[in-house]
One Martini backbone bead per residue (centre of mass of N, CA, C, O) as a GRO file, in nm:
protein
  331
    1UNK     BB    1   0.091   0.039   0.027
    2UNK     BB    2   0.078   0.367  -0.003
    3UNK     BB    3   0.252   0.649   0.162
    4UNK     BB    4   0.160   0.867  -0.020
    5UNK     BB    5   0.043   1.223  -0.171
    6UNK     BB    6  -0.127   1.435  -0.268
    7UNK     BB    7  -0.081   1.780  -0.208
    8UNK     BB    8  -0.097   2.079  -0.045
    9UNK     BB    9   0.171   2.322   0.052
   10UNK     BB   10   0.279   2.485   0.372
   11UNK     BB   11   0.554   2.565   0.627
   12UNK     BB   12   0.407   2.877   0.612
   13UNK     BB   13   0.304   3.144   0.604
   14UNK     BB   14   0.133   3.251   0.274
   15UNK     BB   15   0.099   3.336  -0.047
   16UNK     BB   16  -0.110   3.151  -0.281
   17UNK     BB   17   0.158   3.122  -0.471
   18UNK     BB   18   0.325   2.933  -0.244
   19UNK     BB   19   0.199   2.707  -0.296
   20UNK     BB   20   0.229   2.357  -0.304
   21UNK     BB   21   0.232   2.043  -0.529
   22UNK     BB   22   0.310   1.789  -0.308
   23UNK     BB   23   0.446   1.502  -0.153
   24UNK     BB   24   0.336   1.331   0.100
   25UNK     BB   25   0.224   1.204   0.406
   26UNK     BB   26  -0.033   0.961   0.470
   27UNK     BB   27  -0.251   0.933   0.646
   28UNK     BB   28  -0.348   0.777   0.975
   29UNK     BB   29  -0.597   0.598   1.137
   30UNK     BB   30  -0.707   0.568   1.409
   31UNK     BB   31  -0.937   0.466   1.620
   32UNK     BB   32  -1.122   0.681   1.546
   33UNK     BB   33  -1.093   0.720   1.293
   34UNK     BB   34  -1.151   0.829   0.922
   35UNK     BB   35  -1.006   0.761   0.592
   36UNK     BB   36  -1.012   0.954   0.302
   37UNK     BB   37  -1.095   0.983  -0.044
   38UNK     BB   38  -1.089   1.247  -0.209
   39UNK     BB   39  -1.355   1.456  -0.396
   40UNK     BB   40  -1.343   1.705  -0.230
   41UNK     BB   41  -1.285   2.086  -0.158
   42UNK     BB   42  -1.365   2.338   0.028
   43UNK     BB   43  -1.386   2.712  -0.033
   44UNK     BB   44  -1.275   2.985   0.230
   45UNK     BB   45  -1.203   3.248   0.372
   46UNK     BB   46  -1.051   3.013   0.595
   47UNK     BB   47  -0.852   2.946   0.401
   48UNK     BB   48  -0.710   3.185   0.334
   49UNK     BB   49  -0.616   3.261   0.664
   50UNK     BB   50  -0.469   2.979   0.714
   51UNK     BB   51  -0.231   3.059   0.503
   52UNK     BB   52  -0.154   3.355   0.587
   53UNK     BB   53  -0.258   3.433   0.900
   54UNK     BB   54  -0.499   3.618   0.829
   55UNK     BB   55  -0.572   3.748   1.115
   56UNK     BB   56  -0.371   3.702   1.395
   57UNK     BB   57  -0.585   3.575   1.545
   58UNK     BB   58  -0.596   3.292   1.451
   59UNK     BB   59  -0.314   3.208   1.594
   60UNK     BB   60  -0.460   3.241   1.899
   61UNK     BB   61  -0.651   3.024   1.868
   62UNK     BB   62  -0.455   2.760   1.754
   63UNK     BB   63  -0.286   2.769   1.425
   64UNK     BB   64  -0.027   2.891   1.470
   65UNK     BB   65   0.197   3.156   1.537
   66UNK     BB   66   0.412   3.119   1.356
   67UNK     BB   67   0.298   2.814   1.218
   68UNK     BB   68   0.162   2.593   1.084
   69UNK     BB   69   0.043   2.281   1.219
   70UNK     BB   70  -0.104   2.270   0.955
   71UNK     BB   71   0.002   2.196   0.622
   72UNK     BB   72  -0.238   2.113   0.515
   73UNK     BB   73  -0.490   2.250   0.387
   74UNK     BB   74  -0.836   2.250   0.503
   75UNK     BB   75  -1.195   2.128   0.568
   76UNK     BB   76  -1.392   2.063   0.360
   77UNK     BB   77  -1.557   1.761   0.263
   78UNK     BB   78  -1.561   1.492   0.002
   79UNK     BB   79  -1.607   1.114  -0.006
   80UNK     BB   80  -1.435   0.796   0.057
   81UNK     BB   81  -1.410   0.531   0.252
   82UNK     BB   82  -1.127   0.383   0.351
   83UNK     BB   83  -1.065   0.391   0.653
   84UNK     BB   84  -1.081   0.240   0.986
   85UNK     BB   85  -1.099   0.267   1.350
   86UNK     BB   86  -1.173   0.014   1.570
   87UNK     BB   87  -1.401   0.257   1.708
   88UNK     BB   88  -1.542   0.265   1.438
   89UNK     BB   89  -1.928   0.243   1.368
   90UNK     BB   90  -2.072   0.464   1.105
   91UNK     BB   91  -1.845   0.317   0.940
   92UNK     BB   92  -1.728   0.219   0.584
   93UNK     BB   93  -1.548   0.085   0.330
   94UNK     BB   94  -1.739   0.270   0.105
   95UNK     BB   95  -1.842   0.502   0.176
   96UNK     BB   96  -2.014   0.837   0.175
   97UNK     BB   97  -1.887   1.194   0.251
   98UNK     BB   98  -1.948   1.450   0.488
   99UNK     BB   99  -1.740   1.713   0.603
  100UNK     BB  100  -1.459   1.745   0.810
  101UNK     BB  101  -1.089   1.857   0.844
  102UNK     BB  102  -0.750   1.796   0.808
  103UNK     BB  103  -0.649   1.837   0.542
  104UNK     BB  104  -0.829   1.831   0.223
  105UNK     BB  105  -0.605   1.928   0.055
  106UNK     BB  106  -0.615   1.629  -0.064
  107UNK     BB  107  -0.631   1.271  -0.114
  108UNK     BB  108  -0.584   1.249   0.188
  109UNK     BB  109  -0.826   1.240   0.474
  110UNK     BB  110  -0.860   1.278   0.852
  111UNK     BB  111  -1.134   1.177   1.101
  112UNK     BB  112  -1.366   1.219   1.315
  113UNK     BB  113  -1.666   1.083   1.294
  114UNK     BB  114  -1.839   1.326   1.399
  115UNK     BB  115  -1.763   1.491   1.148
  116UNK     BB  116  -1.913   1.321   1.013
  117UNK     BB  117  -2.144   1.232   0.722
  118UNK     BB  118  -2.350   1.134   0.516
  119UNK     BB  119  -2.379   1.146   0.169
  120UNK     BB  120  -2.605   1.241   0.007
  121UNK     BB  121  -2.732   1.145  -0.264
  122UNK     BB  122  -2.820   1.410  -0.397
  123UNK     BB  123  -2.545   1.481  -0.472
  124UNK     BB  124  -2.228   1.552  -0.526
  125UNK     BB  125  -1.940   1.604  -0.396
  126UNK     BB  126  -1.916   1.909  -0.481
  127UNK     BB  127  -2.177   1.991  -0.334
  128UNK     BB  128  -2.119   1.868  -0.048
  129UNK     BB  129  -1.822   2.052   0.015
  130UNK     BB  130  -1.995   2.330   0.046
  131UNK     BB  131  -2.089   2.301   0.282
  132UNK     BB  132  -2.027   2.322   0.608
  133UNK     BB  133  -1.892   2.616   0.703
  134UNK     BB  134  -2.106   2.773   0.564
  135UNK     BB  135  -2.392   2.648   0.709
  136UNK     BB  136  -2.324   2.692   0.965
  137UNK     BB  137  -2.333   2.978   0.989
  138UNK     BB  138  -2.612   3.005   0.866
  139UNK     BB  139  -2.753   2.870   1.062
  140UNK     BB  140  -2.629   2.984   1.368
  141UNK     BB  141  -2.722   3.236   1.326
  142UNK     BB  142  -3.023   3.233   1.278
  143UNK     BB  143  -3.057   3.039   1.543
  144UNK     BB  144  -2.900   3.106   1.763
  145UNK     BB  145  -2.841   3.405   1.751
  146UNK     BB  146  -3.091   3.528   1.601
  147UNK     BB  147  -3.372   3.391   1.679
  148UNK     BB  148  -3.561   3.252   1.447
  149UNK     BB  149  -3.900   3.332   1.317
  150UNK     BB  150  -4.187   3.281   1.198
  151UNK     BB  151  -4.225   3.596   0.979
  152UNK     BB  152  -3.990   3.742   0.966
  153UNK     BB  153  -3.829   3.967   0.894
  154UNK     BB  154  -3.482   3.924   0.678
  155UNK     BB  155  -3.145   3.992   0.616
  156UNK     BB  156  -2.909   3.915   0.347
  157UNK     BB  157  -2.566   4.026   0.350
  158UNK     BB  158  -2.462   3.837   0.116
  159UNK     BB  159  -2.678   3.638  -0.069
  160UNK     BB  160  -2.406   3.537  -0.314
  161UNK     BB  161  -2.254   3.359  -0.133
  162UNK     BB  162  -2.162   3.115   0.063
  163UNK     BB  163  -2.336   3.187   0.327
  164UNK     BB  164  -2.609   3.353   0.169
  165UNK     BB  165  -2.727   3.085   0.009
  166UNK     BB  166  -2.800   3.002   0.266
  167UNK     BB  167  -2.983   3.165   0.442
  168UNK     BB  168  -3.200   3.204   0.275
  169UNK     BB  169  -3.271   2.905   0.262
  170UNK     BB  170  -3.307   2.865   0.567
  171UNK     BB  171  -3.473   3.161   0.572
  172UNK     BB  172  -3.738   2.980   0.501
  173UNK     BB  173  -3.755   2.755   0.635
  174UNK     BB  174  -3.814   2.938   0.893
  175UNK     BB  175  -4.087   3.133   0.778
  176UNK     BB  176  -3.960   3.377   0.690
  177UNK     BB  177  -3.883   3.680   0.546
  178UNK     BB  178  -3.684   3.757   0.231
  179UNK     BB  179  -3.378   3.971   0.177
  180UNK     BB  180  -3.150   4.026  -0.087
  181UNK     BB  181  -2.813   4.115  -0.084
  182UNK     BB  182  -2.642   4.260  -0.397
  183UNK     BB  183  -2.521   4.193  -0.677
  184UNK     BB  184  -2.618   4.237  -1.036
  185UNK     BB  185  -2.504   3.942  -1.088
  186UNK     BB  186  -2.680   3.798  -0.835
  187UNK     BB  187  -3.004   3.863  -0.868
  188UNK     BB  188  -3.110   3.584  -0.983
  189UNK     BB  189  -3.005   3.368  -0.762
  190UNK     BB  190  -3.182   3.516  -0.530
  191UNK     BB  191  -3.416   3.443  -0.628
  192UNK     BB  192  -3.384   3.128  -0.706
  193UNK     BB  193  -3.375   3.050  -0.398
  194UNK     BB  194  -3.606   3.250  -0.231
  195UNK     BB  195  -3.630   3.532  -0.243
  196UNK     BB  196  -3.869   3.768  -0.200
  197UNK     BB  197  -3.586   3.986  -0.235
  198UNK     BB  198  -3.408   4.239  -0.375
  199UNK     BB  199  -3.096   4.396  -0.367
  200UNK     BB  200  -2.882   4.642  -0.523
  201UNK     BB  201  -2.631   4.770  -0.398
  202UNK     BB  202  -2.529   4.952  -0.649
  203UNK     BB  203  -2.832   5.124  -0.658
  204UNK     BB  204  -2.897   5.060  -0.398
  205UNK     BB  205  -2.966   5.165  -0.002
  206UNK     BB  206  -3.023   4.946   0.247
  207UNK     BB  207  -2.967   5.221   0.480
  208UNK     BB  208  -3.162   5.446   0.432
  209UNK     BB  209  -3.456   5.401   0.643
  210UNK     BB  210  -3.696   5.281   0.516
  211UNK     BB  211  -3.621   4.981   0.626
  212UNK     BB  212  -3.720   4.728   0.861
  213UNK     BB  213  -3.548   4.444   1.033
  214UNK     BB  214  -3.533   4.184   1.268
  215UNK     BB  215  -3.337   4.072   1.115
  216UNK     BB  216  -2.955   4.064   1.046
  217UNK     BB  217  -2.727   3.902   0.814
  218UNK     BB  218  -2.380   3.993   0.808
  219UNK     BB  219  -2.160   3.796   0.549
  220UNK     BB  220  -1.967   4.081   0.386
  221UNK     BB  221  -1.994   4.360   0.503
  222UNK     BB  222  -1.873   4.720   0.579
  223UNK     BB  223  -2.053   4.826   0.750
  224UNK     BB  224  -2.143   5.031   0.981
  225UNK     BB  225  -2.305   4.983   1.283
  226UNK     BB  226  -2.487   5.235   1.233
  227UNK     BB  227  -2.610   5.103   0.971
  228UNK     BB  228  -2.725   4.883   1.060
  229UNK     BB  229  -2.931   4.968   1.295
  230UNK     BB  230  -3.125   5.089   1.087
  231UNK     BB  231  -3.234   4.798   0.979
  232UNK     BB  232  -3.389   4.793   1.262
  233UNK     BB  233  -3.547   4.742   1.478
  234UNK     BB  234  -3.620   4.825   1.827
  235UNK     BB  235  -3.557   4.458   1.873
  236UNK     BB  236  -3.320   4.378   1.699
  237UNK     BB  237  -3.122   4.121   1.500
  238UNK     BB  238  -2.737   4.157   1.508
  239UNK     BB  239  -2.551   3.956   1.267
  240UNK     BB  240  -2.183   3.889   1.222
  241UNK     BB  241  -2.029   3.727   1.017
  242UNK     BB  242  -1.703   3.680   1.070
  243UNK     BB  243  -1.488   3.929   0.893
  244UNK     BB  244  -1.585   4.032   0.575
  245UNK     BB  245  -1.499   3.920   0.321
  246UNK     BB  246  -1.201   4.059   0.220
  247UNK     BB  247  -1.105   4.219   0.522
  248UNK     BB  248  -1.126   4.493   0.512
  249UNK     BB  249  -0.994   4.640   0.778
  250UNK     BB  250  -0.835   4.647   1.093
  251UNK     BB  251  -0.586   4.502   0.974
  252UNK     BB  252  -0.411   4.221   1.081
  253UNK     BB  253  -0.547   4.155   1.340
  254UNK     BB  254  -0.868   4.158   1.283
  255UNK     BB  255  -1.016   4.329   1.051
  256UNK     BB  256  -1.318   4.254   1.059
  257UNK     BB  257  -1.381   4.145   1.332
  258UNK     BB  258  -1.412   4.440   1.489
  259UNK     BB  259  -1.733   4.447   1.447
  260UNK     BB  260  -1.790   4.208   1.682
  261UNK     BB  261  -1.639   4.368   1.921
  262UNK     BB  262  -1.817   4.641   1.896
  263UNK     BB  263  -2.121   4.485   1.902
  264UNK     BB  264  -2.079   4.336   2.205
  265UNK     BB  265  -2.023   4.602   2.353
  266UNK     BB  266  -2.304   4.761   2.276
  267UNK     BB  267  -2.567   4.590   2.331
  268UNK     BB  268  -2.614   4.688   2.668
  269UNK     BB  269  -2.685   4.990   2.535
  270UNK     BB  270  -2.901   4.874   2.377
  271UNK     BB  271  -3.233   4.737   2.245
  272UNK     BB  272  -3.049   4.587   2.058
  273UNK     BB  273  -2.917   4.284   1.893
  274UNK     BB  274  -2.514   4.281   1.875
  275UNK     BB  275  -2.365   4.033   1.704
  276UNK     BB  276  -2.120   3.766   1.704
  277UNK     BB  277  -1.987   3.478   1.465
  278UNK     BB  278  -1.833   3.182   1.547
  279UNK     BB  279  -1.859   2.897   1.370
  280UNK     BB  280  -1.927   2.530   1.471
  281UNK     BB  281  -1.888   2.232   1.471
  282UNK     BB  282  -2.156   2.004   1.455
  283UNK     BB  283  -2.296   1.709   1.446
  284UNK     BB  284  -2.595   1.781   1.450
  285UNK     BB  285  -2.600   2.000   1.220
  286UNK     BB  286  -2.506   1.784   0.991
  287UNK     BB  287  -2.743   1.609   1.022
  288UNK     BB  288  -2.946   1.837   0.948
  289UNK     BB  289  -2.830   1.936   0.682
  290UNK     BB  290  -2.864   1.646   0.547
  291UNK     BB  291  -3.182   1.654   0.578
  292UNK     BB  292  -3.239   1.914   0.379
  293UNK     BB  293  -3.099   1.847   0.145
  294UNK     BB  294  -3.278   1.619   0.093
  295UNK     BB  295  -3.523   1.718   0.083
  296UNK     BB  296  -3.438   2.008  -0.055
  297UNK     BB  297  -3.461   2.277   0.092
  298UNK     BB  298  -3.137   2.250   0.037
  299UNK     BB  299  -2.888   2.394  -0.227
  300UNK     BB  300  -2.614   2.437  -0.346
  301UNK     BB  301  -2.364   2.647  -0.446
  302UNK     BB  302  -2.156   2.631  -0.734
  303UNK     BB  303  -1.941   2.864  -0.903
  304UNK     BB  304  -1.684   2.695  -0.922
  305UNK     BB  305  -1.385   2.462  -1.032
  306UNK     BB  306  -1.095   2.310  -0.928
  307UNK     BB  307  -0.795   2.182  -0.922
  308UNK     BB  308  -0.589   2.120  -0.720
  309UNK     BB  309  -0.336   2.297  -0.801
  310UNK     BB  310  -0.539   2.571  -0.847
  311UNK     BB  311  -0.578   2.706  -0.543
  312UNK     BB  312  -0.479   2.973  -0.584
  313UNK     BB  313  -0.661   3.046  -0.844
  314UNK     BB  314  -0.948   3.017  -0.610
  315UNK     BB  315  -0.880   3.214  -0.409
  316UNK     BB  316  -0.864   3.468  -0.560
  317UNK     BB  317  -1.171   3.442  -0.695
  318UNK     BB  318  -1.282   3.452  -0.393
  319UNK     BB  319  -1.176   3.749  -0.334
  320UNK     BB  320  -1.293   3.935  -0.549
  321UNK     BB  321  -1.652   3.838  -0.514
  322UNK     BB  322  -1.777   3.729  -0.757
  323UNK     BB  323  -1.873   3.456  -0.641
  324UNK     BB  324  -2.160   3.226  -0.697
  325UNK     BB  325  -2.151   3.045  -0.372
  326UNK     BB  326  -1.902   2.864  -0.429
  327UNK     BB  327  -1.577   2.695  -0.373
  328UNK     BB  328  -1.445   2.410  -0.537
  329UNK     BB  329  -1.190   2.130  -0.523
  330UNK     BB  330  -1.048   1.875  -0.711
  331UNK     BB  331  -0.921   1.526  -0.680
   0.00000   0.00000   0.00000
């Protein structure tokens, strides 16, 4: 049996051009774990973060200080299961799984059983690598943080993103009233996910004060606190996701982060509720997620592939803002 595998590879933080597609060793399954052979590795902007190590926040975090601990990125998967250890009930070598892990940018990557789950029917490999990181964001944004019930007026500003075409779809499920911001090439697939309204933010200002709503789910946009604040209600919540689109803002520190951190500050002396999220993996979320898939509920969005070597031309693409939905690297 072979023990090397083609990886994508990077042994210190460095800009997406540095990026090597060299032989690595092959990861070995131990007890708990379950070992994938990569049909698929989904790319989102914690890819980018963890290559390049900004915002020094993500260092602080625990990915490593001076140097990534993990030298192969990537986190969303989709593959068959090669083997299995000795403690893994849920998985048999060939199954269809997806899921996260470390290190997917490659041939073969290792997972605890937890962190996968089986692979929908009906996607492709493609759609389902699409799914995890991004899916958990808008899942957890809209209803733990954000508290969504049936009725409410609900906004997701980058609603034609990786994050916010899960939004869209998801805060319909919930039975919300969906309006989604974007750019005027994406605002066709916004209204084809679900969306009641859409918004055009190149022609028009959705913070004029003119719209409230209960609750903003804000995906990747760059407003001050002070103008997101005018889209709610007066006992509205706004979630703010991730550290903001192309992390513009606030230095190599926070980037966009610091948004998030302002926001969390001012809640308590404000009407409104006002939240940021980091979000995480979680077996019970990704079973959910699963099932919404199948039922149809919900629908990946992938705007374009990649093959393993062109990771860098992915996150390139990723970072224009251009991508309408997910960018996914194929092996």
């Amino acid at each position: 049996m072979t023990t090397t595998m083609r990886a994508m590879f990077r042994d210190a933080y460095c800009p997406p051009d540095r990026l090597e597609l060299r032989d690595v060793g092959r990861p070995v399954a131990g007890p708990g774990d379950v070992l994938v052979r990569v049909r698929a590795a989904g790319v989102d902007q914690g890819t980018w973060q963890l290559v390049t190590g900004l915002p020094y926040l993500i260092r602080l975090a625990g990915f490593g200080l001076l140097r990534p601990k993990v030298p192969v990125p990537g986190l969303d998967v989709a593959g068959t299961v090669e083997a299995v250890g000795e403690r893994v009930t849920r998985f048999r070598p060939g199954d269809e799984v997806f899921g996260t892990c470390d290190g997917a940018l490659a041939e073969y990557a290792c997972a605890p059983q937890a962190r996968l789950a089986p692979k929908p029917a009906n996607l492709t490999f493609e759609q389902a690598a699409a799914v995890p990181t991004s899916a958990f964001a808008a899942l957890q944004g809209l209803r733990d943080a954000g508290g969504i019930r049936a009725g409410q007026r609900v906004l997701v500003i980058g609603a034609g993103g990786g994050v916010g075409t899960f939004a869209v779809q998801l805060a319909r499920a919930f039975g919300a009233h969906v309006t989604g911001v974007c750019s005027t090439a994406k605002t066709g697939l916004v209204r084809s996910i679900g969306a009641d309204e859409v918004v055009d933010h190149t022609r028009e200002d959705v913070a004029d004060g003119s719209r409230r709503y209960d609750l903003v789910l804000d995906t990747g946009g760059h407003r001050s606190l002070s103008r997101l604040r005018r889209l709610l209600t007066p006992r509205g919540t706004l979630v703010i996701v991730g550290s903001g689109g192309s992390g513009r803002g606030g230095g190599r520190w926070t980037q966009g982060a610091g948004r998030q951190l302002r926001a969390v500050m001012l809640s308590p002396f404000v009407g409104q509720h006002l939240r940021g999220l980091m979000s995480t993996g979680r077996e019970e979320d990704l079973r959910l997620l699963g099932e919404l898939l199948e039922s149809g509920k919900i629908t990946p969005v992938v705007d374009r592939t990649y093959p393993l070597g062109e990771l860098p031309e992915a996150l390139l693409h990723l970072r224009s803002g251009r991508a309408a939905g997910k960018v996914v690297v194929t092996v």
